[in-house]
Short mmCIF file of C-alpha atoms and ligand atoms in Angstrom, two decimals:
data_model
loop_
_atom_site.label_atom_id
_atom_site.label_comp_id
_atom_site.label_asym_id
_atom_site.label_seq_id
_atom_site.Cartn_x
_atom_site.Cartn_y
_atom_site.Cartn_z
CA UNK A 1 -22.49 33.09 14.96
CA UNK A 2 -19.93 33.45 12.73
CA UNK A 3 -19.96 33.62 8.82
CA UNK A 4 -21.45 30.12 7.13
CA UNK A 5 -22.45 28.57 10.26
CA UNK A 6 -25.88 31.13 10.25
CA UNK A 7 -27.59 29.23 7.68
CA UNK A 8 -27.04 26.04 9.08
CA UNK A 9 -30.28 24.32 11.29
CA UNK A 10 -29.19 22.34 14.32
CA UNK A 11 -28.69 18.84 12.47
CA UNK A 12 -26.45 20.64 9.91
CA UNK A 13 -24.19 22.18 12.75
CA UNK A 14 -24.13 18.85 14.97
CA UNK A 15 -23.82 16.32 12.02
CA UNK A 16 -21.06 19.00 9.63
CA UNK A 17 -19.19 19.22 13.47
CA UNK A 18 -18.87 15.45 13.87
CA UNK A 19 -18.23 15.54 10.15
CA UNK A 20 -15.20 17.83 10.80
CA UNK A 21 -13.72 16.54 14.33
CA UNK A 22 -13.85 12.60 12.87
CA UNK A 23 -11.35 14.08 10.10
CA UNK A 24 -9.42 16.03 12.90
CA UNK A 25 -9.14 12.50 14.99
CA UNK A 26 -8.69 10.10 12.15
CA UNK A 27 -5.15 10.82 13.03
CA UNK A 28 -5.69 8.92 15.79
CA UNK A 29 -7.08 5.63 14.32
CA UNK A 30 -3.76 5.04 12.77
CA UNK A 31 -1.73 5.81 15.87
CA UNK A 32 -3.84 3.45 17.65
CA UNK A 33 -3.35 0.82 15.22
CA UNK A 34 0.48 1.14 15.31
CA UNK A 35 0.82 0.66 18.60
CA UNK A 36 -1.92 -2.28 18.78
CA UNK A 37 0.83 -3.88 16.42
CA UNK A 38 3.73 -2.60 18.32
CA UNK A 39 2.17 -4.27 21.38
CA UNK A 40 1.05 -7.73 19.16
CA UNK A 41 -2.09 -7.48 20.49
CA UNK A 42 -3.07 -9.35 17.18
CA UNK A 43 -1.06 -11.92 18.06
CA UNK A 44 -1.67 -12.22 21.76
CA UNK A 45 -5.53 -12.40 20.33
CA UNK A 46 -4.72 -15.25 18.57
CA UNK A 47 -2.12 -16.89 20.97
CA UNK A 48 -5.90 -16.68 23.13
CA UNK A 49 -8.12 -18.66 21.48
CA UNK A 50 -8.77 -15.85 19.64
CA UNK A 51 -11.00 -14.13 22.15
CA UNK A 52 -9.82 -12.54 25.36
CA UNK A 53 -10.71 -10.32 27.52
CA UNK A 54 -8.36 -6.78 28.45
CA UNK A 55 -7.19 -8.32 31.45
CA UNK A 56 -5.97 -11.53 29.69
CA UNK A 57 -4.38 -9.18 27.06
CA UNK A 58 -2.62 -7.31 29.25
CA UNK A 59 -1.46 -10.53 30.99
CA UNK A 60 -0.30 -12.51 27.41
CA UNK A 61 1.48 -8.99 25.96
CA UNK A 62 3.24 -8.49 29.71
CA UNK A 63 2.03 -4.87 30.04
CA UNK A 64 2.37 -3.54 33.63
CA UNK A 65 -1.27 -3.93 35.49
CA UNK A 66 -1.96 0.19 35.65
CA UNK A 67 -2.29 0.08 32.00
CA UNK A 68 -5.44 -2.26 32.22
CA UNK A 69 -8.10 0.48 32.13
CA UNK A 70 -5.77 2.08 29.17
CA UNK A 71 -5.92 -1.01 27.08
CA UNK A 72 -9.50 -1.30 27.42
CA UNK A 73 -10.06 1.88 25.80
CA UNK A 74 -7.66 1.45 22.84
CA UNK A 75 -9.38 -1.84 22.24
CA UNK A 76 -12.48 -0.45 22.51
CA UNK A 77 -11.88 2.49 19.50
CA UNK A 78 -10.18 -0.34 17.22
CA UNK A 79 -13.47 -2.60 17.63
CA UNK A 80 -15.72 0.88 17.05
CA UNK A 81 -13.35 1.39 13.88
CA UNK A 82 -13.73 -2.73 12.66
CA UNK A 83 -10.34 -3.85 13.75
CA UNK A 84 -11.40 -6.08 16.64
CA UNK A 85 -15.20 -7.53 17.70
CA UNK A 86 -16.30 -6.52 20.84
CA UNK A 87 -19.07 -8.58 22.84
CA UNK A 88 -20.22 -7.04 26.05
CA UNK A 89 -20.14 -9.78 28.93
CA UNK A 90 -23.51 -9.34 30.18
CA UNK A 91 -24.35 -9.96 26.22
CA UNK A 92 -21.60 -12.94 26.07
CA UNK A 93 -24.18 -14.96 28.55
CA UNK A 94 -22.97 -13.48 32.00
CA UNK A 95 -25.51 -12.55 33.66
CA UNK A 96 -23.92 -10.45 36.72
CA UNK A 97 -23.37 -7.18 34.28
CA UNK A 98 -21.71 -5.39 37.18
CA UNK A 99 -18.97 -7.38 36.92
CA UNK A 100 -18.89 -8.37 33.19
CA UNK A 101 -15.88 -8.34 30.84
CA UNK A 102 -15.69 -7.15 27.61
CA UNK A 103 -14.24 -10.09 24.80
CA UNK A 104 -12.72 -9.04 22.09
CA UNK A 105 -12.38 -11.39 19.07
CA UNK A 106 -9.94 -10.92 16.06
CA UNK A 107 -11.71 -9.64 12.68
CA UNK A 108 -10.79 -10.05 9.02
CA UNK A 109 -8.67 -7.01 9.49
CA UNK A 110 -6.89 -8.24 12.66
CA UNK A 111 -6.24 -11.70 11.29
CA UNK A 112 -3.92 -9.88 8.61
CA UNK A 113 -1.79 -8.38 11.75
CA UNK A 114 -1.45 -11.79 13.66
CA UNK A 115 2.51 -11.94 12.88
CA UNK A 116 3.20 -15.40 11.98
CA UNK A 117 2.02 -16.08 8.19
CA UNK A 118 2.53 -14.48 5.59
CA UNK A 119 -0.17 -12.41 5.38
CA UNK A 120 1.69 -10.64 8.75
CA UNK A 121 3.03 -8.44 5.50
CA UNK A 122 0.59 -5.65 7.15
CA UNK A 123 2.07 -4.89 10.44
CA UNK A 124 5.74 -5.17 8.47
CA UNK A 125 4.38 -2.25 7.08
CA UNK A 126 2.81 -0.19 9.61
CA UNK A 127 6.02 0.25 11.92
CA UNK A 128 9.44 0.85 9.74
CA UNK A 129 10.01 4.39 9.90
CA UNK A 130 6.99 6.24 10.77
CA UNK A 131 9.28 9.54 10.41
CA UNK A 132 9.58 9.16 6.78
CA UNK A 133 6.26 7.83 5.78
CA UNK A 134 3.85 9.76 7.00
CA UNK A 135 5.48 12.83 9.17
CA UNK A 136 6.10 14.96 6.34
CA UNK A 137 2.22 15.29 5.70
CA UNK A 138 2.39 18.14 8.68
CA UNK A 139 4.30 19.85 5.74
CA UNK A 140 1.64 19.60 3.25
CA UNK A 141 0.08 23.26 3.64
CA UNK A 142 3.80 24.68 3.41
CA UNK A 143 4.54 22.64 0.37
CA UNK A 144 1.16 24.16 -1.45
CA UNK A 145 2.55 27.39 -0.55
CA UNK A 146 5.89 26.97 -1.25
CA UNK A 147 6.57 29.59 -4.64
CA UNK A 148 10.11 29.07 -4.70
CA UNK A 149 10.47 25.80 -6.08
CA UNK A 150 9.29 24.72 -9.19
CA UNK A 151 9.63 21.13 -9.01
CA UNK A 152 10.76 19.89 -5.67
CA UNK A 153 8.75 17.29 -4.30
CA UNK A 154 7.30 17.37 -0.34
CA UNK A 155 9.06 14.42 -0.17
CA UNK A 156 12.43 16.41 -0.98
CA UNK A 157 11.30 19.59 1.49
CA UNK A 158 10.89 16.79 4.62
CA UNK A 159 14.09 14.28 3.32
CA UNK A 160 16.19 17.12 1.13
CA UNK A 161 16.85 14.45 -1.27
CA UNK A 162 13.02 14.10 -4.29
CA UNK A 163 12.65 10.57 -3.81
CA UNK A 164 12.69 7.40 -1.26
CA UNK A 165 15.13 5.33 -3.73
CA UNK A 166 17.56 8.38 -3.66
CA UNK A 167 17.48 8.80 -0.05
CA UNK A 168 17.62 4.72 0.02
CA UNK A 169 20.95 5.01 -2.27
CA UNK A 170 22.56 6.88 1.17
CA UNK A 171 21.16 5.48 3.98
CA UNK A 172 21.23 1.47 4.69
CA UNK A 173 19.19 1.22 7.44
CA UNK A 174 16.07 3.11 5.48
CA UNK A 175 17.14 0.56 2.53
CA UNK A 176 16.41 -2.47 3.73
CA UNK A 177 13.32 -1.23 5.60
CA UNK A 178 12.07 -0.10 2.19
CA UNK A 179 12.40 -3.07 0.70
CA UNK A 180 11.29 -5.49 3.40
CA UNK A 181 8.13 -3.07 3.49
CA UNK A 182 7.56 -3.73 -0.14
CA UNK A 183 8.41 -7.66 -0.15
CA UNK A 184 5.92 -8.13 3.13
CA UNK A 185 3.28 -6.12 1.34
CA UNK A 186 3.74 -8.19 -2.40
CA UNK A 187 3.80 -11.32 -0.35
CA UNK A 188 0.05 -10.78 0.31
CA UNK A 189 -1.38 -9.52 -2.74
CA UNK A 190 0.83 -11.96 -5.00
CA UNK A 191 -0.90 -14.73 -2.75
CA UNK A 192 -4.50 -13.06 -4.16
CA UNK A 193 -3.38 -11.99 -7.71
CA UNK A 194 -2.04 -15.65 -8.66
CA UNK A 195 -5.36 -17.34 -8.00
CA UNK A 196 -8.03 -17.44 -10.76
CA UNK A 197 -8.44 -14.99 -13.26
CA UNK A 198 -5.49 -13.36 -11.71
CA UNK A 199 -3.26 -16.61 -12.48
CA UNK A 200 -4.51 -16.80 -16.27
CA UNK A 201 -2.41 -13.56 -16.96
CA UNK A 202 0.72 -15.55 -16.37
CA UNK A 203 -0.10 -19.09 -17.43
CA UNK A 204 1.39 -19.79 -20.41
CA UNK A 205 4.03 -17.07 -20.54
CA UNK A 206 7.81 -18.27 -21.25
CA UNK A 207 9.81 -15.44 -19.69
CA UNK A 208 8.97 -12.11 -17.37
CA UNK A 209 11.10 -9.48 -16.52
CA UNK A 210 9.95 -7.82 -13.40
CA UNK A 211 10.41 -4.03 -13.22
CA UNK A 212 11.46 -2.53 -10.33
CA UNK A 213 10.83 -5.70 -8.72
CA UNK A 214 12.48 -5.31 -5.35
CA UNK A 215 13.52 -7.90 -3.30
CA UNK A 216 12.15 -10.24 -6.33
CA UNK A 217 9.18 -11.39 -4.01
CA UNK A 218 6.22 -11.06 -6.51
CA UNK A 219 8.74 -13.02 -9.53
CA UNK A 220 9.43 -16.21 -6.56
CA UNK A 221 5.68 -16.39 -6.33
CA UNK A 222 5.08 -16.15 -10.03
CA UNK A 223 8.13 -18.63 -10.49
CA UNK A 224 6.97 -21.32 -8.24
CA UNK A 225 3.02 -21.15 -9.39
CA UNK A 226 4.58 -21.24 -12.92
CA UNK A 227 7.62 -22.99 -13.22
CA UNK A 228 8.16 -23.06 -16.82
CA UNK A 229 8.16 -19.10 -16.59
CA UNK A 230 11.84 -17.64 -16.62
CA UNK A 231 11.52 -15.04 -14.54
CA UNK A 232 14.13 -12.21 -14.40
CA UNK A 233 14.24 -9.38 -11.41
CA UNK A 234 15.67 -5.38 -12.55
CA UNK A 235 15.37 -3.40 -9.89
CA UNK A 236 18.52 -0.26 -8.60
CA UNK A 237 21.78 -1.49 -7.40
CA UNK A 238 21.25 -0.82 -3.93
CA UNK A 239 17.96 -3.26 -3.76
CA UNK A 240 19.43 -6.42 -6.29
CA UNK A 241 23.10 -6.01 -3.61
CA UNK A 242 21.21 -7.33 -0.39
CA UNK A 243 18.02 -9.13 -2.18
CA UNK A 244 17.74 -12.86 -0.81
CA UNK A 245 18.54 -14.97 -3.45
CA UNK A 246 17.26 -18.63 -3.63
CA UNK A 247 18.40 -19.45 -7.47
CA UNK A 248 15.10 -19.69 -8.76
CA UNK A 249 15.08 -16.06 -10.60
CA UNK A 250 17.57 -14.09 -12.17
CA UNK A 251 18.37 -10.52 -10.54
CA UNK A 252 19.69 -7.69 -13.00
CA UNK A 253 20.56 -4.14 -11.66
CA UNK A 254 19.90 -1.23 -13.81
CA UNK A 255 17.67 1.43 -14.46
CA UNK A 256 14.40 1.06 -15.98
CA UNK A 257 14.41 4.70 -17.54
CA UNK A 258 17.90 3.70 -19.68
CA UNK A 259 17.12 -0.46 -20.44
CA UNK A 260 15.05 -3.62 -19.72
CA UNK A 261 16.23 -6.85 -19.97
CA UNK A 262 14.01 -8.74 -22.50
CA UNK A 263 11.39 -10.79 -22.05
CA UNK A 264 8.15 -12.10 -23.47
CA UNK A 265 6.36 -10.22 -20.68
CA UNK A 266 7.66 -7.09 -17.94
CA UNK A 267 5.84 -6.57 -14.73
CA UNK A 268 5.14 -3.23 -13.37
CA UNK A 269 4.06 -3.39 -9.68
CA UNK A 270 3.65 -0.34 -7.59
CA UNK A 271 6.22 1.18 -9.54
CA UNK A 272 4.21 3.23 -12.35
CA UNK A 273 2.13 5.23 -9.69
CA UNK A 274 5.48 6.51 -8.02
CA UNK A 275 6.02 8.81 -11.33
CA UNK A 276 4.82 11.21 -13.25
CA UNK A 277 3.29 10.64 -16.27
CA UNK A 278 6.07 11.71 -18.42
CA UNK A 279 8.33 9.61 -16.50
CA UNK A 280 5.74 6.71 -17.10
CA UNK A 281 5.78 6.99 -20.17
CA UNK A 282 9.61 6.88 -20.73
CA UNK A 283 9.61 3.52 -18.29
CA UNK A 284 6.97 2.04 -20.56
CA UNK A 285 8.52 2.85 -23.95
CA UNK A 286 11.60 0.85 -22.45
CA UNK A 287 9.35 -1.85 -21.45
CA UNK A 288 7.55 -2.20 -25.23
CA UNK A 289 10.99 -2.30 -26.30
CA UNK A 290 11.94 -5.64 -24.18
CA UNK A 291 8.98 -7.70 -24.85
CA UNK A 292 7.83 -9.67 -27.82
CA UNK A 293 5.42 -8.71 -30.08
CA UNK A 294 1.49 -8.77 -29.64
CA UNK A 295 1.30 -11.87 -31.60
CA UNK A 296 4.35 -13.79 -29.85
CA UNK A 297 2.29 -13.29 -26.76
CA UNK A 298 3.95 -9.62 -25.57
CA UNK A 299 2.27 -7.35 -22.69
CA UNK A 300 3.09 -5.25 -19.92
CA UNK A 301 1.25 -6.24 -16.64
CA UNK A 302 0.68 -3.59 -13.92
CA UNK A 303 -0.39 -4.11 -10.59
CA UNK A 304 -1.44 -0.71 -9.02
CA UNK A 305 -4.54 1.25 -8.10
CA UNK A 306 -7.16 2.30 -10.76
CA UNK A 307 -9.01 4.97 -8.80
CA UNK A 308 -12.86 3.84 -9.14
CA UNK A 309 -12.59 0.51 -10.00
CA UNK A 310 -13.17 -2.53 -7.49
CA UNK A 311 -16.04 -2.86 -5.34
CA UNK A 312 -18.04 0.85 -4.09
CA UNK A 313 -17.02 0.31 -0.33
CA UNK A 314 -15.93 3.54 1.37
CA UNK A 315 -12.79 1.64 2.65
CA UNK A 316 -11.70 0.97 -0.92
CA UNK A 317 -12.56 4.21 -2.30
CA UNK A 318 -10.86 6.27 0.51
CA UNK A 319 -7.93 3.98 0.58
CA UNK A 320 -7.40 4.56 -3.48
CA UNK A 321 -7.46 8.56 -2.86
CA UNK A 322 -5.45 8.32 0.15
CA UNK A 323 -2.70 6.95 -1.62
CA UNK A 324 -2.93 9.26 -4.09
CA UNK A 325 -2.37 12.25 -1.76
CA UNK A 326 0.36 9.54 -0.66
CA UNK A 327 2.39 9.36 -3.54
CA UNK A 328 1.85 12.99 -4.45
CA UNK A 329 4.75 13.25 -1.85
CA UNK A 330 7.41 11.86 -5.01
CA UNK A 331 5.44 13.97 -7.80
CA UNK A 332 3.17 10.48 -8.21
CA UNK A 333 -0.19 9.63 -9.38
CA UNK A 334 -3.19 7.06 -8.56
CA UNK A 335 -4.74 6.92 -11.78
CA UNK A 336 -8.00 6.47 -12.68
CA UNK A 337 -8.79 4.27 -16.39
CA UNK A 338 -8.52 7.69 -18.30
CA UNK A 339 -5.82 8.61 -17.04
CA UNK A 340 -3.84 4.93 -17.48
CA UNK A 341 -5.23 4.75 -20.83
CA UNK A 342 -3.51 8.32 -22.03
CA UNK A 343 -0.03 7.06 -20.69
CA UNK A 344 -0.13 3.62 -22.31
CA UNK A 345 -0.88 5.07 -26.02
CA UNK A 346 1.48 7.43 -25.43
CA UNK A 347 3.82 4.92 -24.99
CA UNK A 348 3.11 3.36 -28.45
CA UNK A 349 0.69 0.68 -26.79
CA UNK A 350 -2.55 -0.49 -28.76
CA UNK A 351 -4.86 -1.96 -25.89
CA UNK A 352 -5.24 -2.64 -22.81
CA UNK A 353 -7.78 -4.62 -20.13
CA UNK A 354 -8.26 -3.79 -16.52
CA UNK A 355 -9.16 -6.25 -14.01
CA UNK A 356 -10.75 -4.70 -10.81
CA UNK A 357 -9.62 -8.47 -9.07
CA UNK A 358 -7.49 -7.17 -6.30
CA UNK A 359 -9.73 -4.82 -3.64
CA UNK A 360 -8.00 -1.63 -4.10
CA UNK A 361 -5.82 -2.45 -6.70
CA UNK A 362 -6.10 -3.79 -10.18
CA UNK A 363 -4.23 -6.19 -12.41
CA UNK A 364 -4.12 -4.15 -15.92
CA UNK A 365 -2.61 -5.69 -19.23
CA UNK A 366 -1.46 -4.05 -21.86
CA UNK A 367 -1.04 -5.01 -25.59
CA UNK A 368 1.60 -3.68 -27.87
N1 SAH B 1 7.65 -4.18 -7.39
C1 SAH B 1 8.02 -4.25 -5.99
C2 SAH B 1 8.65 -2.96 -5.45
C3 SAH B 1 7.80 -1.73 -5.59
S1 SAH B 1 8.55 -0.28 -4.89
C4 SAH B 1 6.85 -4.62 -5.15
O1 SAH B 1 5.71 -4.46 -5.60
O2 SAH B 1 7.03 -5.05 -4.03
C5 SAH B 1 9.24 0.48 -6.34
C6 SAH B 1 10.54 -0.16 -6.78
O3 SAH B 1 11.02 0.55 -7.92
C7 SAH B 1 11.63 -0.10 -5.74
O4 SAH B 1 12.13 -1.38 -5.49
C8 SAH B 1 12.67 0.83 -6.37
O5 SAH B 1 14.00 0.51 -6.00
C9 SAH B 1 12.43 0.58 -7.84
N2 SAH B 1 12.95 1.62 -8.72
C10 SAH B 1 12.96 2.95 -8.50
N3 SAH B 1 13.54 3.59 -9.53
C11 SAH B 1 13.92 2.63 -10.42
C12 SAH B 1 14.59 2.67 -11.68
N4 SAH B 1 14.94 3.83 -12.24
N5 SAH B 1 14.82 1.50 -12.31
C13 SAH B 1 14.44 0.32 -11.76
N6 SAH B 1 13.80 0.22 -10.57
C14 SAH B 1 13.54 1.37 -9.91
#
C-alpha cells in the first residue's frame, strides 16, 4: 500500500474512495443535465402529464428507438441526483415486475427546466456557450502555477482578453448570449425577491438606478410591482445598444467605475461579486455619490451571494462556494458578511442589513 492509505481501516478506504470518484464524476451530473435540457426532456415530461415512462420520452422528444436503453440510464442518474422522481412499475401498482416500466415524474428542480414560463430562465442558462463558461476550469492547475503573470485572470489565459464584458465588447454573438443568460436568470429571482419582505425594500422608493443592470430585466419587474418608482437602467454600451426597450424604464450607457446617474436608490445585482474588492469599492463610492442621503431615504441594494447565510442545505452551501471558484475566473469574490461589511465602510457607508430571503443569494441594504 502506498503512503496514507496504510493507516486507513476498510470503511475509511471504501467510504474516502467513493468520497474521491463522486468528485471525479460530478463532472458528469452537469453534462447529463445539459443534454436532458438540450433534449427538453423537461418539457416532454410535462407535455406527458407529467409522468412518462422512457419509452414515451423517447417517443414525445423524437429520439431514434436504439437510444431507448440510453435514455433510461440518463434518466435514471438525474432521478438518483433529485432532478426527476423515479417510481419502479412493479412499485407503481403493476404487478408483472418482469415487464414493468420505470415512471419518471418532474421534481421541483425539473419544473424550473420545463421551457415555457418564465421560470424556463434555468435551461437559458445551462446551454449558451458551454466553451466559455465552464471549459477554462481544465486550466485551473496551470493558472495556480502560472509565475509569469501577475495579474491576469484564468479567464484572460482561456479568452486572452481579463473579462466576459471585454470579450462581449468584440464578439456579438457571445453578447447577446451574455445578456439573455443574465435577463433569463433575473427573471426568476426578481419573481422571488419582489414578494414579501423582499418587496418592502422597494416600496416606497421614488427613483432607482440599476447598476449594471443588463438587459433592464430586474428594473421592468421592479417598475411594474412599483409603478410610482422611476426606474433608470446603466449598464456598457454594448448591452443598453440591443436591450429590448418597452418605455417603461430609462436606459443610460456608461461606466459605473467613472459615474452613476442619480437616484434615491442604485441596485447592484450580480455585479459586485464579479470584482475585486478594490474595484468594489470604487463602484460603490460612485454609487453613494448618486443617491440621496440616509434621511431622504438613500441605500444601495445588492442582490448577490453572502457565503453562509440562507438555509444549512448542502445544495446551498456548495452552490455559494462553487460560484466563488466561479467568479475567481474574472479576479471575483463570493463574500461572506465580513467580508461585505469591510467593502461597504470602505466605501464611506454607515450600515448595512442582510436578508438571507433568496436560497443562495441575499438581498443586502446598505445605509449611507
Ligand atoms: N444586473 C444584471 C446583470 C448582471 S451581469 C442581472 O442581474 O441580470 C453584470 C453586468 O455588469 C453586465 O450586464 C455587464 O455589462 C455590467 N458591467 C460590467 N462592467 C460595467 C461597468 N464598468 N459599468 C456598468 N456596467 C458594467
Amino acid at each position: 500500500m502506498s503512503q496514507g492509505q496504510d493507516e486507513l481501516n476498510t470503511e475509511d478506504l471504501l467510504h474516502g474512495s467513493a468520497q474521491v470518484l463522486h468528485h471525479f464524476m460530478s463532472s458528469l451530473k452537469s453534462q447529463a443535465l445539459r443534454c436532458a435540457c438540450g433534449l427538453a426532456i423537461p418539457a416532454a415530461l410535462h407535455r406527458l402529464g407529467g409522468a412518462a415512462t422512457a419509452a414515451a420520452l423517447l417517443d414525445e422528444t423524437g429520439l431514434h428507438p436504439s437510444r431507448l436503453p440510453y435514455l433510461r440510464r440518463l434518466m435514471r442518474a438525474l432521478a438518483v441526483s433529485g432532478i426527476f422522481v423515479a417510481v419502479s412499475g412493479a412499485t407503481a401498482g403493476n404487478d408483472d415486475a418482469g415487464s414493468a416500466e420505470t415512471v419518471y415524474s418532474l421534481t421541483p428542480a425539473s419544473r424550473l427546466l420545463v421551457g415555457d414560463r418564465p421560470s424556463s430562465a434555468m435551461s437559458a442558462m445551462l446551454n449558451p456557450r458551454p466553451e466559455a463558461g465552464f471549459a477554462m476550469f481544465f486550466k485551473l492547475e496551470e493558472w495556480f502555477r502560472d509565475k509569469s503573470g501577475a495579474g491576469g485572470t484564468l479567464f484572460k489565459m482561456a479568452h486572452g482578453v481579463t473579462s466576459p464584458w471585454e470579450l462581449a465588447r468584440e464578439d456579438g454573438a457571445y453578447n447577446t448570449v451574455l445578456n439573455k443568460a443574465s435577463a433569463a436568470d433575473t427573471t426568476l429571482v426578481m419573481d422571488v425577491a419582489l414578494r414579501g419582505r423582499g418587496g418592502d425594500v422597494f416600496r416606497g422608493l421614488t427613483s432607482l438606478v440599476d447598476v449594471g443592470g443588463g438587459y433592464g430585466t430586474a428594473a421592468v419587474a421592479i417598475a411594474r410591482a412599483f409603478p410610482h418608482v422611476k426606474c433608470t437602467v446603466m449598464d456598457l454600451q454594448q448591452v443598453i445598444s440591443e436591450a429590448p426597450d418597452d418605455g417603461s424604464v430609462q436606459f443610460v450607457a456608461g461606466d459605473a467605475f467613472e459615474s452613476v446617474p442619480p437616484a434615491q436608490a442604485a441596485l447592484l445585482k450580480n455585479v459586485l461579486d464579479c470584482w475585486s474588492d478594490e474595484d468594489c469599492v470604487k463602484m460603490l463610492r460612485q454609487c453613494k455619490k448618486a443617491i440621496a442621503t440616509r434621511d431622504a431615504g438613500g441605500k444601495v441594494v445588492i442582490i448577490n451571494v453572502v457565503v453562509g447565510q440562507g438555509a444549512n442545505d448542502v445544495a446551498i452551501r456548495e452552490t455559494q462556494v462553487l460560484y466563488d471558484m466561479y467568479v475567481m475566473s474574472v479576479d471575483g469574490i463570493e463574500r461572506d458578511e465580513h467580508e461585505w461589511r469591510k467593502i461597504f465602510l470602505e466605501a464611506g457607508f454607515s450600515d448595512y442589513r442582510i436578508m438571507p430571503i433568496l436560497g443562495y443569494q441575499s438581498i443586502i441594504e446598505v445605509f449611507p
